[in-house]
Amino acid sequence: MKDVTDLHEEVGGERLPPGQRETTRFPVLSKSGTPSLDREDWTFEVWGAVDEELALSFDEFTALPSETQRQDFHCVTGWSRFDCEFTGVTFPTLAERAGVHDDAVHVMFHAADGYTTNLPLADCMREEVMFTWGLDGEDLPAEHGGPLRVVVPHKYAYKGAKWVTGVEFLTEPERGYWEKRGYSNTADPWNEERYA
Ligand SMILES: Nc1nc2c(c(=O)[nH]1)N[C@H]1C(S)=C(S)[C@@H](COP(=O)(O)O)O[C@H]1N2
Ligand SMILES: [Mo]
């Protein structure tokens, strides 16, 4: 299994980012409760600055080349959960499938509860940015974003959309739900970029 729990070395930081405490629990943080989503009646869409707009069923999505990674998870409210095992498709794999245009610079993730979150394309084109449907060998629980969520272990967890149903490739930066409401747009845990 690919282990990316050492990515803090890239920024010269400790494994536990400053101001965080480690927990073995996995708290749930959602702006408005858990939407009930049926895998049989679920579509994942890719649109914007791409060669091929996609609309994939859950079976089609999970048939893309997938892998399991060991990752740490850092919540902006101050807890970190080490050694999560996430199974899914990496962002670069999905991007390659859609064919991203040269003028794309930014990405907006869209979720079934109306949540959005944004990242520069360069922050997404990393092998540890994943669309995941499995946690610790089980289906990803609904409260943690099942059927499918995003994980972005080099950022605070609000950059990872639970219940993700779409990705939009943008030619200009835009802000998502929390980024418009006072959370940091950049969200680097080792630099404690929590609030804007
Ligand atoms: N769709 C959606 N994704 C979301 C959220 C949300 O409210 N809706 N909350 C974000 C926030 S603020 C955090 S800290 C993490 C929490 O993930 P968890 O509930 O699995 O711990 O999900 C992020 N992704
Ligand atoms: Mo959060």
Coordinates of N, CA and C and ligand atoms in Angstrom, one line a residue:
M1 N 0.8 -1.2 0.0 CA 0.0 0.0 0.0 C 0.9 1.2 0.0
K2 N 0.5 2.2 -0.8 CA 1.2 3.5 -0.8 C 1.0 4.2 0.5
D3 N 2.1 4.7 1.1 CA 2.0 5.4 2.4 C 2.5 6.8 2.1
V4 N 1.6 7.8 2.3 CA 1.9 9.2 2.1 C 1.9 10.0 3.4
T5 N 2.1 9.2 4.5 CA 2.0 9.9 5.8 C 3.3 10.7 6.1
D6 N 4.3 10.6 5.1 CA 5.5 11.4 5.2 C 5.5 12.7 4.4
L7 N 4.3 13.1 3.9 CA 4.3 14.2 3.1 C 4.7 15.5 3.8
H8 N 4.6 15.5 5.1 CA 5.0 16.7 5.9 C 6.5 17.0 5.8
E9 N 7.3 16.0 5.3 CA 8.7 16.2 5.1 C 9.0 17.2 4.0
E10 N 8.1 17.2 3.0 CA 8.2 18.1 1.9 C 8.2 19.6 2.4
V11 N 7.5 19.9 3.5 CA 7.5 21.3 4.0 C 8.4 21.4 5.2
G12 N 9.1 20.3 5.6 CA 10.1 20.4 6.7 C 9.3 20.4 8.0
G13 N 8.1 19.9 8.1 CA 7.3 20.0 9.3 C 7.2 18.6 10.0
E14 N 6.7 18.7 11.3 CA 6.5 17.4 12.0 C 5.3 16.7 11.4
R15 N 5.1 15.4 11.8 CA 4.0 14.7 11.3 C 2.7 15.3 11.8
L16 N 2.7 15.7 13.1 CA 1.5 16.4 13.6 C 1.7 17.9 13.4
P17 N 0.8 18.5 12.6 CA 1.0 19.9 12.3 C 0.8 20.8 13.6
P18 N 1.4 22.0 13.6 CA 1.3 22.8 14.8 C -0.1 23.1 15.2
G19 N -0.4 23.0 16.5 CA -1.7 23.4 17.0 C -2.7 22.2 16.9
Q20 N -2.3 21.1 16.4 CA -3.2 19.9 16.3 C -3.0 18.9 17.4
R21 N -4.1 18.2 17.7 CA -3.9 17.0 18.6 C -4.4 15.8 17.9
E22 N -3.7 14.7 18.2 CA -4.0 13.4 17.5 C -5.2 12.8 18.2
T23 N -6.1 12.2 17.4 CA -7.3 11.5 18.0 C -7.4 10.2 17.2
T24 N -7.8 9.1 17.9 CA -8.1 7.9 17.2 C -9.5 7.8 16.8
R25 N -10.4 8.7 17.2 CA -11.8 8.8 16.8 C -11.8 9.4 15.4
F26 N -12.9 9.4 14.8 CA -13.1 10.1 13.5 C -14.3 10.9 13.7
P27 N -14.2 12.2 14.2 CA -15.4 13.0 14.4 C -16.0 13.3 13.0
V28 N -17.3 13.7 13.0 CA -18.0 14.1 11.8 C -18.3 15.6 11.9
L29 N -18.0 16.3 10.8 CA -18.2 17.7 10.7 C -18.9 18.0 9.4
S30 N -20.1 18.4 9.4 CA -20.9 18.7 8.2 C -21.7 19.9 8.4
K31 N -21.8 20.7 7.4 CA -22.5 22.0 7.5 C -24.0 21.8 7.7
S32 N -24.6 20.7 7.2 CA -26.0 20.5 7.2 C -26.5 19.1 7.2
G33 N -25.8 18.2 7.9 CA -26.3 16.8 8.0 C -25.9 16.0 6.8
T34 N -26.2 14.7 6.9 CA -25.8 13.7 5.9 C -26.9 13.5 4.9
P35 N -26.6 13.9 3.6 CA -27.6 13.6 2.6 C -27.7 12.1 2.3
S36 N -28.9 11.6 2.0 CA -29.0 10.2 1.7 C -28.9 10.0 0.2
L37 N -27.8 9.3 -0.2 CA -27.5 9.1 -1.6 C -27.5 7.6 -1.9
D38 N -28.1 7.2 -3.0 CA -28.2 5.9 -3.4 C -27.1 5.6 -4.5
R39 N -26.3 4.6 -4.3 CA -25.2 4.3 -5.3 C -25.8 4.0 -6.7
E40 N -27.0 3.4 -6.7 CA -27.6 3.0 -8.0 C -28.1 4.2 -8.8
D41 N -28.3 5.3 -8.0 CA -28.9 6.4 -8.7 C -28.0 7.6 -8.4
W42 N -26.8 7.5 -8.8 CA -25.7 8.5 -8.5 C -24.9 8.7 -9.8
T43 N -24.6 10.0 -10.0 CA -23.9 10.3 -11.2 C -22.8 11.3 -10.8
F44 N -21.6 11.0 -11.3 CA -20.4 11.9 -11.1 C -20.1 12.6 -12.4
E45 N -20.1 14.0 -12.3 CA -19.9 14.7 -13.5 C -18.6 15.5 -13.5
V46 N -18.0 15.6 -14.6 CA -16.8 16.5 -14.8 C -17.1 17.4 -16.0
W47 N -16.9 18.7 -15.7 CA -17.2 19.7 -16.7 C -16.2 20.9 -16.7
G48 N -16.4 21.8 -17.6 CA -15.5 23.0 -17.6 C -14.5 22.9 -18.7
A49 N -13.2 23.3 -18.3 CA -12.1 23.3 -19.3 C -11.5 21.9 -19.5
V50 N -12.3 21.0 -20.1 CA -11.8 19.7 -20.3 C -12.2 19.3 -21.8
D51 N -11.4 18.3 -22.3 CA -11.7 17.8 -23.7 C -13.0 17.1 -23.7
E52 N -13.3 16.3 -22.6 CA -14.4 15.4 -22.6 C -15.2 15.5 -21.3
E53 N -16.4 16.1 -21.4 CA -17.2 16.2 -20.1 C -17.6 14.8 -19.8
L54 N -17.6 14.4 -18.6 CA -17.9 13.0 -18.2 C -19.2 13.0 -17.3
A55 N -19.9 11.9 -17.4 CA -21.0 11.6 -16.5 C -20.9 10.1 -16.2
L56 N -20.4 9.8 -15.0 CA -20.1 8.4 -14.7 C -21.0 7.8 -13.6
S57 N -21.5 6.6 -13.8 CA -22.3 5.9 -12.7 C -21.3 5.5 -11.7
F58 N -21.8 5.1 -10.5 CA -20.9 4.6 -9.5 C -20.1 3.4 -9.9
D59 N -20.7 2.5 -10.7 CA -19.9 1.3 -11.2 C -18.9 1.8 -12.2
E60 N -19.2 2.7 -13.0 CA -18.2 3.2 -14.0 C -17.0 4.0 -13.2
F61 N -17.4 4.7 -12.2 CA -16.4 5.5 -11.5 C -15.4 4.5 -10.8
T62 N -16.0 3.5 -10.1 CA -15.1 2.6 -9.3 C -14.4 1.6 -10.2
A63 N -14.7 1.6 -11.5 CA -14.0 0.7 -12.5 C -12.7 1.5 -13.0
L64 N -12.6 2.8 -12.7 CA -11.4 3.5 -13.1 C -10.2 2.9 -12.3
P65 N -8.9 3.0 -12.8 CA -7.8 2.5 -12.0 C -7.8 3.0 -10.6
S66 N -7.7 2.2 -9.6 CA -7.8 2.6 -8.2 C -6.7 2.0 -7.4
E67 N -6.6 2.6 -6.2 CA -5.5 2.1 -5.3 C -5.9 2.5 -3.8
T68 N -5.1 1.9 -2.9 CA -5.3 2.2 -1.5 C -4.1 2.9 -1.0
Q69 N -4.3 4.0 -0.2 CA -3.2 4.8 0.3 C -3.4 4.9 1.8
R70 N -2.3 5.0 2.6 CA -2.3 5.3 4.0 C -2.0 6.8 4.1
Q71 N -2.9 7.5 4.7 CA -2.9 9.0 4.8 C -3.2 9.5 6.2
D72 N -2.8 10.7 6.5 CA -3.2 11.4 7.7 C -4.3 12.4 7.3
F73 N -5.1 12.8 8.3 CA -6.3 13.6 8.0 C -6.3 14.7 9.1
H74 N -6.2 16.0 8.7 CA -6.1 17.1 9.6 C -7.3 18.0 9.5
C75 N -8.0 18.1 10.6 CA -9.2 19.0 10.6 C -8.8 20.4 11.2
V76 N -9.4 21.4 10.5 CA -9.1 22.8 10.9 C -9.5 23.1 12.3
T77 N -10.4 22.4 12.9 CA -10.8 22.6 14.3 C -9.8 22.0 15.3
G78 N -8.8 21.4 14.9 CA -7.7 21.0 15.8 C -7.4 19.6 16.0
W79 N -8.1 18.7 15.3 CA -7.7 17.2 15.5 C -7.1 16.7 14.2
S80 N -6.3 15.7 14.4 CA -5.7 14.9 13.3 C -5.9 13.4 13.6
R81 N -6.3 12.7 12.5 CA -6.4 11.3 12.6 C -5.3 10.7 11.7
F82 N -4.4 9.9 12.3 CA -3.3 9.3 11.5 C -3.7 8.0 10.9
D83 N -3.0 7.6 9.8 CA -3.1 6.2 9.3 C -4.5 5.8 8.8
C84 N -5.2 6.8 8.1 CA -6.5 6.4 7.5 C -6.1 5.6 6.2
E85 N -6.8 4.5 5.9 CA -6.6 3.8 4.7 C -7.7 4.1 3.7
F86 N -7.4 4.9 2.7 CA -8.4 5.3 1.7 C -8.2 4.6 0.4
T87 N -9.3 4.1 -0.1 CA -9.3 3.4 -1.4 C -10.1 4.3 -2.4
G88 N -9.5 4.5 -3.6 CA -10.2 5.3 -4.6 C -9.3 5.5 -5.8
V89 N -9.7 6.6 -6.5 CA -9.1 7.0 -7.7 C -8.3 8.3 -7.5
T90 N -7.1 8.4 -8.0 CA -6.4 9.7 -7.7 C -6.9 10.8 -8.7
F91 N -6.7 12.0 -8.2 CA -7.1 13.1 -9.0 C -6.4 13.1 -10.4
P92 N -5.1 12.9 -10.5 CA -4.5 12.9 -11.8 C -5.1 11.8 -12.7
T93 N -5.5 10.7 -12.2 CA -6.1 9.6 -13.0 C -7.4 10.1 -13.6
L94 N -8.2 10.8 -12.8 CA -9.5 11.3 -13.3 C -9.2 12.4 -14.3
A95 N -8.3 13.3 -14.0 CA -8.0 14.4 -14.9 C -7.5 13.9 -16.3
E96 N -6.7 12.9 -16.2 CA -6.2 12.3 -17.5 C -7.4 11.8 -18.3
R97 N -8.3 11.2 -17.6 CA -9.5 10.6 -18.3 C -10.3 11.7 -19.0
A98 N -10.4 12.8 -18.4 CA -11.2 13.9 -18.9 C -10.4 14.8 -19.9
G99 N -9.1 14.8 -19.8 CA -8.3 15.6 -20.7 C -8.4 17.1 -20.3
V100 N -7.6 17.6 -19.4 CA -7.7 19.0 -19.0 C -7.1 19.9 -19.9
H101 N -7.8 21.0 -20.2 CA -7.3 22.0 -21.2 C -6.1 22.7 -20.6
D102 N -5.2 23.3 -21.5 CA -4.0 24.0 -21.0 C -4.3 25.2 -20.2
D103 N -5.5 25.8 -20.5 CA -5.8 27.1 -19.8 C -6.5 26.9 -18.4
A104 N -6.7 25.6 -18.0 CA -7.3 25.3 -16.7 C -6.3 25.6 -15.6
V105 N -6.7 26.4 -14.6 CA -5.7 26.7 -13.5 C -6.3 26.4 -12.2
H106 N -7.6 26.1 -12.1 CA -8.3 26.0 -10.8 C -9.4 24.9 -10.9
V107 N -9.8 24.5 -9.7 CA -10.8 23.4 -9.6 C -11.8 23.7 -8.6
M108 N -13.1 23.5 -8.9 CA -14.1 23.5 -7.9 C -14.8 22.2 -7.8
F109 N -14.8 21.7 -6.5 CA -15.5 20.4 -6.2 C -16.9 20.8 -5.8
H110 N -17.9 20.0 -6.3 CA -19.3 20.2 -6.0 C -19.9 19.0 -5.3
A111 N -20.7 19.2 -4.2 CA -21.2 18.1 -3.4 C -22.7 18.1 -3.3
A112 N -23.3 17.0 -3.0 CA -24.7 16.8 -3.0 C -25.4 17.6 -1.9
D113 N -24.8 18.1 -0.9 CA -25.4 18.9 0.1 C -25.3 20.4 -0.2
G114 N -24.8 20.8 -1.4 CA -24.6 22.2 -1.8 C -23.3 22.7 -1.4
Y115 N -22.4 21.9 -0.7 CA -21.1 22.3 -0.4 C -20.2 22.4 -1.6
T116 N -19.3 23.4 -1.6 CA -18.3 23.5 -2.6 C -17.0 23.8 -2.0
T117 N -15.9 23.4 -2.6 CA -14.6 23.8 -2.1 C -13.6 23.9 -3.3
N118 N -12.6 24.8 -3.3 CA -11.8 25.1 -4.4 C -10.3 24.9 -4.1
L119 N -9.6 24.6 -5.2 CA -8.1 24.4 -5.0 C -7.5 24.8 -6.4
P120 N -6.3 25.3 -6.3 CA -5.5 25.5 -7.6 C -5.3 24.1 -8.2
L121 N -5.3 24.0 -9.5 CA -5.1 22.8 -10.2 C -3.8 22.1 -9.8
A122 N -2.8 22.8 -9.5 CA -1.5 22.2 -9.1 C -1.6 21.5 -7.8
D123 N -2.5 22.0 -6.9 CA -2.7 21.3 -5.6 C -3.5 20.0 -5.8
C124 N -4.2 19.9 -6.9 CA -5.0 18.7 -7.1 C -4.2 17.6 -7.9
M125 N -3.3 18.1 -8.7 CA -2.5 17.1 -9.5 C -1.4 16.4 -8.7
R126 N -1.8 15.9 -7.6 CA -0.9 15.2 -6.7 C -1.4 13.8 -6.5
E127 N -0.6 12.8 -6.4 CA -1.1 11.4 -6.4 C -1.9 11.1 -5.1
E128 N -1.7 11.9 -4.1 CA -2.4 11.6 -2.8 C -3.8 12.4 -2.7
V129 N -4.1 13.2 -3.7 CA -5.4 13.8 -3.8 C -6.3 12.7 -4.4
M130 N -7.3 12.2 -3.7 CA -8.1 11.1 -4.1 C -9.6 11.3 -4.0
F131 N -10.3 10.6 -4.9 CA -11.8 10.4 -4.8 C -11.9 9.1 -4.1
T132 N -12.4 9.0 -2.9 CA -12.4 7.7 -2.2 C -13.7 7.2 -1.8
W133 N -13.9 5.9 -1.9 CA -15.2 5.2 -1.5 C -14.9 4.2 -0.5
G134 N -13.6 4.0 0.0 CA -13.3 3.0 1.0 C -12.5 3.6 2.1
L135 N -12.8 3.2 3.3 CA -12.0 3.7 4.5 C -11.7 2.5 5.4
D136 N -10.4 2.2 5.6 CA -10.0 1.1 6.5 C -10.7 -0.2 6.1
G137 N -10.7 -0.4 4.8 CA -11.2 -1.7 4.3 C -12.7 -1.9 4.2
E138 N -13.5 -0.9 4.6 CA -14.9 -0.9 4.5 C -15.4 0.2 3.5
D139 N -16.7 0.1 3.2 CA -17.3 1.2 2.4 C -17.2 2.5 3.2
L140 N -16.9 3.6 2.6 CA -16.8 4.8 3.3 C -18.2 5.1 3.9
P141 N -18.3 5.3 5.3 CA -19.6 5.6 5.9 C -20.2 6.9 5.4
A142 N -21.5 6.9 5.3 CA -22.3 8.0 4.7 C -21.9 9.3 5.5
E143 N -21.8 9.3 6.8 CA -21.5 10.5 7.5 C -20.1 11.1 7.2
H144 N -19.2 10.2 6.7 CA -17.9 10.7 6.3 C -17.8 11.0 4.8
G145 N -19.0 10.9 4.1 CA -19.0 11.4 2.7 C -19.4 10.3 1.7
G146 N -19.7 9.1 2.1 CA -20.1 8.0 1.2 C -21.3 8.4 0.4
P147 N -21.4 8.0 -0.8 CA -20.6 7.0 -1.5 C -19.2 7.5 -1.9
L148 N -19.0 8.8 -2.1 CA -17.6 9.2 -2.6 C -17.3 10.5 -2.0
R149 N -16.1 10.7 -1.5 CA -15.6 12.0 -1.0 C -14.2 12.2 -1.6
V150 N -13.7 13.4 -1.4 CA -12.3 13.8 -1.8 C -11.5 13.8 -0.5
V151 N -10.2 13.4 -0.6 CA -9.3 13.6 0.5 C -8.1 14.4 -0.1
V152 N -7.6 15.3 0.7 CA -6.5 16.2 0.3 C -5.5 16.3 1.5
P153 N -4.7 15.3 1.7 CA -4.0 15.3 3.0 C -2.9 16.4 3.2
H154 N -2.6 17.1 2.2 CA -1.6 18.2 2.4 C -2.4 19.5 2.8
K155 N -3.7 19.4 2.9 CA -4.5 20.6 3.3 C -5.4 20.2 4.5
Y156 N -6.0 21.3 5.1 CA -7.0 21.0 6.1 C -8.2 20.3 5.4
A157 N -8.9 19.5 6.2 CA -9.9 18.6 5.6 C -11.1 19.3 5.0
Y158 N -11.3 20.6 5.2 CA -12.5 21.2 4.5 C -12.2 21.3 3.0
K159 N -11.0 21.1 2.6 CA -10.7 21.1 1.2 C -11.1 19.8 0.5
G160 N -11.6 18.8 1.3 CA -12.0 17.5 0.8 C -13.5 17.4 0.9
A161 N -14.2 17.5 -0.3 CA -15.7 17.5 -0.3 C -16.2 16.1 0.0
K162 N -17.1 16.0 1.0 CA -17.8 14.8 1.2 C -19.0 14.8 0.1
W163 N -19.5 13.6 -0.1 CA -20.7 13.4 -1.1 C -20.4 14.1 -2.4
V164 N -19.1 14.1 -2.8 CA -18.8 14.8 -4.1 C -19.5 14.2 -5.2
T165 N -20.1 15.0 -6.1 CA -20.8 14.5 -7.3 C -20.3 15.2 -8.5
G166 N -19.3 16.2 -8.4 CA -18.9 16.8 -9.6 C -17.6 17.6 -9.4
V167 N -16.8 17.7 -10.5 CA -15.6 18.5 -10.5 C -15.6 19.4 -11.7
E168 N -15.4 20.7 -11.4 CA -15.4 21.7 -12.5 C -14.0 22.3 -12.7
F169 N -13.5 22.2 -13.9 CA -12.2 22.8 -14.2 C -12.4 24.2 -14.7
L170 N -11.6 25.1 -14.0 CA -11.9 26.6 -14.2 C -10.6 27.3 -14.8
T171 N -10.9 28.3 -15.5 CA -9.7 29.1 -16.1 C -9.4 30.3 -15.2
E172 N -10.2 30.5 -14.2 CA -10.0 31.6 -13.2 C -10.2 31.0 -11.8
P173 N -9.5 31.5 -10.8 CA -9.8 31.0 -9.4 C -11.2 31.5 -9.0
E174 N -11.9 30.6 -8.2 CA -13.2 31.0 -7.5 C -13.1 30.4 -6.1
R175 N -14.0 30.9 -5.2 CA -14.0 30.4 -3.9 C -15.2 29.5 -3.6
G176 N -15.0 28.5 -2.7 CA -16.0 27.6 -2.3 C -16.8 28.1 -1.1
Y177 N -17.5 27.2 -0.5 CA -18.5 27.5 0.6 C -17.7 28.1 1.8
W178 N -16.8 27.4 2.4 CA -16.1 28.0 3.6 C -15.1 29.0 3.2
E179 N -14.5 28.9 2.0 CA -13.5 29.9 1.6 C -14.2 31.3 1.4
K180 N -15.5 31.3 1.2 CA -16.2 32.6 1.1 C -16.6 33.1 2.5
R181 N -16.5 32.2 3.5 CA -17.1 32.5 4.8 C -16.0 32.5 5.9
G182 N -14.8 32.8 5.5 CA -13.8 33.1 6.5 C -12.7 32.1 6.8
Y183 N -12.9 30.9 6.1 CA -11.8 29.9 6.3 C -10.7 30.3 5.2
S184 N -9.5 29.9 5.6 CA -8.3 30.2 4.7 C -8.6 29.6 3.3
N185 N -8.2 30.4 2.3 CA -8.3 29.8 0.9 C -7.2 28.8 0.6
T186 N -6.1 28.9 1.4 CA -4.9 28.1 1.1 C -4.8 26.9 2.0
A187 N -5.2 27.0 3.3 CA -5.4 25.9 4.2 C -4.2 24.9 4.4
D188 N -3.0 25.5 4.5 CA -1.9 24.7 4.8 C -1.7 24.4 6.2
P189 N -1.9 23.1 6.7 CA -1.8 22.8 8.1 C -0.4 23.1 8.8
W190 N 0.6 23.0 8.0 CA 2.0 23.2 8.6 C 2.3 24.7 8.7
N191 N 1.5 25.5 8.1 CA 1.6 27.0 8.2 C 0.4 27.5 9.0
E192 N -0.4 26.7 9.6 CA -1.6 27.0 10.4 C -2.4 28.1 9.6
E193 N -2.7 27.8 8.3 CA -3.6 28.7 7.6 C -5.0 28.2 7.8
R194 N -5.6 28.7 8.9 CA -6.9 28.2 9.3 C -8.0 29.2 8.8
Y195 N -7.8 30.4 9.2 CA -8.9 31.4 8.9 C -8.3 32.5 8.1
A196 N -9.1 33.2 7.3 CA -8.6 34.2 6.4 C -8.7 35.6 7.1
Ligands
LIG1 N1 -20.1 18.1 1.2 C1 -19.4 18.5 2.3 N2 -18.1 18.2 2.5 C2 -17.5 18.6 3.6 C3 -18.1 19.3 4.6 C4 -19.5 19.5 4.4 O1 -20.2 20.1 5.3 N3 -20.1 19.1 3.3 N4 -17.4 19.7 5.7 C5 -16.0 19.9 5.5 C6 -15.3 20.1 6.8 S1 -15.4 21.6 7.4 C7 -14.5 19.1 7.3 S2 -13.6 19.4 8.7 C8 -14.5 17.7 6.8 C9 -14.9 16.8 7.9 O2 -14.9 15.4 7.4 P1 -15.4 14.3 8.4 O3 -16.8 14.6 8.7 O4 -15.3 13.0 7.6 O5 -14.5 14.3 9.6 O6 -15.3 17.6 5.7 C10 -15.4 18.7 4.8 N5 -16.1 18.3 3.6
MO2 MO -13.9 21.7 9.2

